[in-house]
Amino acid sequence: MQRSQSSSDEEWDWEEHQRQERLSRMSRDQKIKLAAQHQMAAMAKFKEEQARQQALEADTDGLRRQFAIFEARGQKALSAADIPWPPDERVFKVATLRWHPDKWQHVSGSLQLPGSDEEAVLTRVHGICQAVNEEWAAVQQSLG
């Protein structure tokens, strides 16, 4: 007699089942080591992203300083090399994709941060993404 499949049978995930079986066969120490490796990898990725963001912020601050110096020069003769051109659009696109809040919800989940830290991280990421978008809008406006 053939039994009909219920909705729970249809939702059964073979790969997840295999993963769970492998985990159940692992010793407690192996599980802890595996979890620590995943967390270390996530932290390394997070620190790398922080370093990239700090470099982007330093570049933006440098551009502002260069432009202030440029404006203070007055009517002196200039060449095209003297003009502090804004960053290429690709820089902003990369920064926007890197700091998009949706991406960071996934990243913060893999970091397994405590609730208050996760909220703080996502709040700061949202602020960074907003600042990048505002900076790009200012560049677009200045270009007319």
Short mmCIF file of C-alpha atoms in Angstrom, two decimals:
data_model
loop_
_atom_site.label_atom_id
_atom_site.label_comp_id
_atom_site.label_asym_id
_atom_site.label_seq_id
_atom_site.Cartn_x
_atom_site.Cartn_y
_atom_site.Cartn_z
CA MET A 1 0.00 0.00 0.00
CA GLN A 2 1.35 3.37 -1.01
CA ARG A 3 1.07 6.12 1.53
CA SER A 4 0.37 9.69 0.51
CA GLN A 5 2.99 12.25 1.32
CA SER A 6 2.09 14.76 3.97
CA SER A 7 3.25 18.37 3.86
CA SER A 8 6.00 17.58 6.39
CA ASP A 9 7.36 14.86 4.07
CA GLU A 10 7.43 17.34 1.19
CA GLU A 11 9.42 19.83 3.25
CA TRP A 12 12.02 17.28 4.32
CA ASP A 13 15.51 18.50 3.38
CA TRP A 14 17.98 15.74 2.57
CA GLU A 15 21.07 17.97 2.81
CA GLU A 16 20.00 19.30 6.19
CA HIS A 17 19.35 15.74 7.35
CA GLN A 18 22.87 14.70 6.28
CA ARG A 19 24.38 17.73 8.04
CA GLN A 20 22.50 16.93 11.23
CA GLU A 21 23.68 13.32 11.11
CA ARG A 22 27.31 14.42 10.70
CA LEU A 23 26.91 16.80 13.63
CA SER A 24 25.39 14.10 15.82
CA ARG A 25 28.38 11.83 15.12
CA MET A 26 30.87 14.54 16.06
CA SER A 27 32.20 14.71 19.57
CA ARG A 28 31.34 17.66 21.75
CA ASP A 29 34.89 19.01 21.41
CA GLN A 30 34.74 18.76 17.63
CA LYS A 31 31.44 20.66 17.60
CA ILE A 32 32.89 23.40 19.79
CA LYS A 33 35.98 23.62 17.58
CA LEU A 34 33.85 23.83 14.42
CA ALA A 35 31.65 26.55 15.92
CA ALA A 36 34.75 28.48 17.00
CA GLN A 37 36.24 28.22 13.51
CA HIS A 38 33.04 29.57 11.97
CA GLN A 39 32.93 32.43 14.45
CA MET A 40 36.62 33.26 13.91
CA ALA A 41 36.09 33.36 10.15
CA ALA A 42 33.08 35.63 10.57
CA MET A 43 35.05 37.94 12.90
CA ALA A 44 37.96 38.10 10.45
CA LYS A 45 35.57 39.06 7.66
CA PHE A 46 33.95 41.66 9.92
CA LYS A 47 37.34 43.19 10.82
CA GLU A 48 38.32 43.28 7.15
CA GLU A 49 35.12 45.14 6.32
CA GLN A 50 35.80 47.59 9.19
CA ALA A 51 39.28 48.28 7.83
CA ARG A 52 37.89 48.90 4.35
CA GLN A 53 35.31 51.30 5.77
CA GLN A 54 37.96 53.21 7.73
CA ALA A 55 40.00 53.54 4.54
CA LEU A 56 36.94 54.85 2.68
CA GLU A 57 36.24 57.35 5.47
CA ALA A 58 39.88 58.49 5.39
CA ASP A 59 39.66 58.95 1.61
CA THR A 60 36.46 60.99 1.99
CA ASP A 61 38.00 63.16 4.72
CA GLY A 62 41.09 63.63 2.56
CA LEU A 63 38.95 64.73 -0.37
CA ARG A 64 37.18 67.29 1.82
CA ARG A 65 40.52 68.69 3.04
CA GLN A 66 41.89 68.84 -0.51
CA PHE A 67 38.81 70.68 -1.71
CA ALA A 68 39.02 73.19 1.17
CA ILE A 69 42.64 73.90 0.18
CA PHE A 70 41.57 74.17 -3.45
CA GLU A 71 38.84 76.70 -2.61
CA ALA A 72 41.25 78.74 -0.46
CA ARG A 73 43.64 79.17 -3.41
CA GLY A 74 41.49 81.95 -4.82
CA GLN A 75 42.12 83.06 -8.39
CA LYS A 76 45.61 81.57 -8.82
CA ALA A 77 46.36 79.79 -12.07
CA LEU A 78 45.29 76.15 -11.95
CA SER A 79 45.81 73.01 -13.95
CA ALA A 80 43.47 70.02 -14.15
CA ALA A 81 45.80 68.18 -11.75
CA ASP A 82 45.14 70.84 -9.08
CA ILE A 83 41.43 70.08 -8.95
CA PRO A 84 40.43 67.56 -6.26
CA TRP A 85 38.10 65.50 -8.42
CA PRO A 86 35.44 63.49 -6.58
CA PRO A 87 35.82 59.72 -6.39
CA ASP A 88 34.65 57.59 -9.23
CA GLU A 89 31.04 56.36 -9.09
CA ARG A 90 32.33 52.79 -8.65
CA VAL A 91 33.79 53.70 -5.26
CA PHE A 92 30.35 54.72 -4.04
CA LYS A 93 28.69 51.67 -5.55
CA VAL A 94 31.18 49.35 -3.82
CA ALA A 95 30.72 51.18 -0.51
CA THR A 96 26.93 51.07 -0.81
CA LEU A 97 26.92 47.35 -1.54
CA ARG A 98 29.45 46.64 1.19
CA TRP A 99 27.54 48.56 3.86
CA HIS A 100 23.96 47.79 2.84
CA PRO A 101 21.93 46.96 5.99
CA ASP A 102 20.40 43.83 4.40
CA LYS A 103 23.87 42.39 3.85
CA TRP A 104 24.86 43.17 7.42
CA GLN A 105 21.82 41.46 8.90
CA HIS A 106 23.24 38.28 7.37
CA VAL A 107 26.79 39.08 8.54
CA SER A 108 25.73 39.90 12.10
CA GLY A 109 23.74 36.66 12.23
CA SER A 110 26.83 34.64 11.31
CA LEU A 111 28.84 36.47 14.00
CA GLN A 112 26.38 35.27 16.65
CA LEU A 113 26.47 38.61 18.45
CA PRO A 114 24.47 39.14 21.61
CA GLY A 115 21.22 41.02 20.94
CA SER A 116 22.44 44.42 22.14
CA ASP A 117 25.67 44.17 20.12
CA GLU A 118 23.78 43.07 17.02
CA GLU A 119 21.45 46.05 17.36
CA ALA A 120 24.43 48.41 17.81
CA VAL A 121 26.20 46.94 14.76
CA LEU A 122 23.12 47.22 12.56
CA THR A 123 22.45 50.78 13.76
CA ARG A 124 25.99 51.82 12.90
CA VAL A 125 25.88 50.02 9.54
CA HIS A 126 22.63 51.81 8.70
CA GLY A 127 24.28 55.14 9.57
CA ILE A 128 27.33 54.36 7.42
CA CYS A 129 25.18 53.36 4.46
CA GLN A 130 23.13 56.54 4.84
CA ALA A 131 26.32 58.65 5.01
CA VAL A 132 27.67 57.01 1.84
CA ASN A 133 24.38 57.69 0.05
CA GLU A 134 24.33 61.32 1.26
CA GLU A 135 27.94 61.81 0.16
CA TRP A 136 27.13 60.42 -3.29
CA ALA A 137 24.10 62.72 -3.54
CA ALA A 138 26.33 65.69 -2.62
CA VAL A 139 28.85 64.69 -5.31
CA GLN A 140 26.07 64.36 -7.88
CA GLN A 141 24.67 67.76 -6.89
CA SER A 142 28.09 69.43 -7.10
CA LEU A 143 28.55 68.04 -10.60
CA GLY A 144 25.27 69.68 -11.54
#
